[in-house]
Short mmCIF file of C-alpha atoms in Angstrom, two decimals:
data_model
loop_
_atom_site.label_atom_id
_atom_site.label_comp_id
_atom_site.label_asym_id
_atom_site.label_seq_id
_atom_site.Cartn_x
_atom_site.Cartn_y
_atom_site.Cartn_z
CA UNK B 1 41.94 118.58 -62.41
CA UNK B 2 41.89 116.30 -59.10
CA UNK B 3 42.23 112.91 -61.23
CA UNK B 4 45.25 114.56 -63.68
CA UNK B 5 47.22 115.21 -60.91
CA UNK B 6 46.67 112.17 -59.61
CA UNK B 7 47.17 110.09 -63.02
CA UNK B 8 50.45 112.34 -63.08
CA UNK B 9 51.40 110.87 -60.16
CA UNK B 10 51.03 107.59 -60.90
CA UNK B 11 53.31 107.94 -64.24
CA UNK B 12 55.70 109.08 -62.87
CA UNK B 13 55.83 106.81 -60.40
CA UNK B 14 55.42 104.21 -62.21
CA UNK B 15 58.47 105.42 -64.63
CA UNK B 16 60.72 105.70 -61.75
CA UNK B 17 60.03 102.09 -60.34
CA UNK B 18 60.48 100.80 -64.25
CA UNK B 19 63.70 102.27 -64.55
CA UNK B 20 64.90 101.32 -61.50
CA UNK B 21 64.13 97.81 -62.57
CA UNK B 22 66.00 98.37 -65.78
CA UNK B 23 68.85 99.58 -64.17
CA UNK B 24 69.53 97.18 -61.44
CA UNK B 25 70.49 94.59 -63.22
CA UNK B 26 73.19 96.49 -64.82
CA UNK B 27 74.76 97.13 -61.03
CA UNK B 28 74.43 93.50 -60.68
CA UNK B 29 76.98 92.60 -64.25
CA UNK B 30 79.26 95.81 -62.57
CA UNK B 31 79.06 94.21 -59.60
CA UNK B 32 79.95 90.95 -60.29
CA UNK B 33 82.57 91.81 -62.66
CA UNK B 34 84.85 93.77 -59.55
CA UNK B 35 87.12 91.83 -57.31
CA UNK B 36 85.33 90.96 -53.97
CA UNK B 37 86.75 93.03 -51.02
CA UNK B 38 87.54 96.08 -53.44
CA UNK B 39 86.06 99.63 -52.66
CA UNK B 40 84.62 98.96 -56.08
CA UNK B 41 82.45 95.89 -54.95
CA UNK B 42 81.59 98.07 -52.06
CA UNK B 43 80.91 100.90 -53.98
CA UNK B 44 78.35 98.75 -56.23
CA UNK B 45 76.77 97.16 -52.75
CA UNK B 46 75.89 100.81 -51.53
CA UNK B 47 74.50 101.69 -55.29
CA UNK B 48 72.07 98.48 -55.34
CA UNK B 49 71.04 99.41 -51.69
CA UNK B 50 70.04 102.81 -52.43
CA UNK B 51 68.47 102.12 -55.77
CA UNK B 52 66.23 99.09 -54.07
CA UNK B 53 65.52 100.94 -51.00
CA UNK B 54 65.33 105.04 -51.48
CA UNK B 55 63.92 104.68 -55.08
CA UNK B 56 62.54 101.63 -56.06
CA UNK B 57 60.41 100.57 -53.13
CA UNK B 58 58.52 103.96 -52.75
CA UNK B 59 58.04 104.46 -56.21
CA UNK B 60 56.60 100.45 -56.23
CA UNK B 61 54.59 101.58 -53.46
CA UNK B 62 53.65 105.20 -54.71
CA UNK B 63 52.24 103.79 -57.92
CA UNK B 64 49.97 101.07 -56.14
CA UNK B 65 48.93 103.69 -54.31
CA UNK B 66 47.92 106.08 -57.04
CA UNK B 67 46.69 103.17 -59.32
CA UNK B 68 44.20 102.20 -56.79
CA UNK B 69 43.38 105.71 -56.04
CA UNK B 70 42.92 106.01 -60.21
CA UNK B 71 39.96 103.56 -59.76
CA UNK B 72 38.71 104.72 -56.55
CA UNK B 73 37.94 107.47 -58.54
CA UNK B 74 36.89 106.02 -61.67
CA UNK B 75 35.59 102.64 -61.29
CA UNK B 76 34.26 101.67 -64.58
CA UNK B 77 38.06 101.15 -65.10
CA UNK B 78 37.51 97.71 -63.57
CA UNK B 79 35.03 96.83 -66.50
CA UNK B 80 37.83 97.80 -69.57
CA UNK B 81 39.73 94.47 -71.40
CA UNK B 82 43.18 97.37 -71.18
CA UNK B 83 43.14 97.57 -67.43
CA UNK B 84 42.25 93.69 -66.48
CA UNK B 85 45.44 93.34 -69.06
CA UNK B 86 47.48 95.62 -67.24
CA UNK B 87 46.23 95.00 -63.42
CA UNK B 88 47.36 90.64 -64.35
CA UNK B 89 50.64 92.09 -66.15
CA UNK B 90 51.49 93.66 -62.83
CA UNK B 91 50.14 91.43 -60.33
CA UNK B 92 52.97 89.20 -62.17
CA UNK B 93 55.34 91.61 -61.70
#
């Protein structure tokens, strides 16, 4: 029960820092389409800022975290062709 609370976790996690990836770009086209100096423009500034810092940093962090707890806890992980895939995919994140 330990490692599915764990691995539940790390999904999550790792869902929130994809769609935070997903989304900030979007903020950046809003953002570039309003006038500079506008409360809009402002208003997109603060919405980048908080979507980079409150969500998408911890939940970058969280799911390292989690991950490498994952194989802590399981370490013939390390040995499957899936995970060496997936570790490379996001070591070029």
């Amino acid at each position: 029960m330990y490692y599915e609370i764990i691995t539940a976790l790390h999904i999550v996690s790792v869902i929130s820092w994809m769609v935070g990836l997903l989304y900030l770009p979007r903020l950046f086209v809003y953002h570039s389409n309003a006038e500079i100096g506008t409360v809009r423009a402002e208003t997109f500034k603060v919405m980048e800022r908080r979507l980079l810092k409150a969500i998408m940093t911890p939940a970058m962090i969280a799911s390292f975290v989690f991950g490498l707890w994952l194989v802590s806890l399981n370490q013939g992980l390390i040995f499957e062709t899936w995970f060496q895939i997936k570790f490379i995919a996001v070591i070029g994140m």
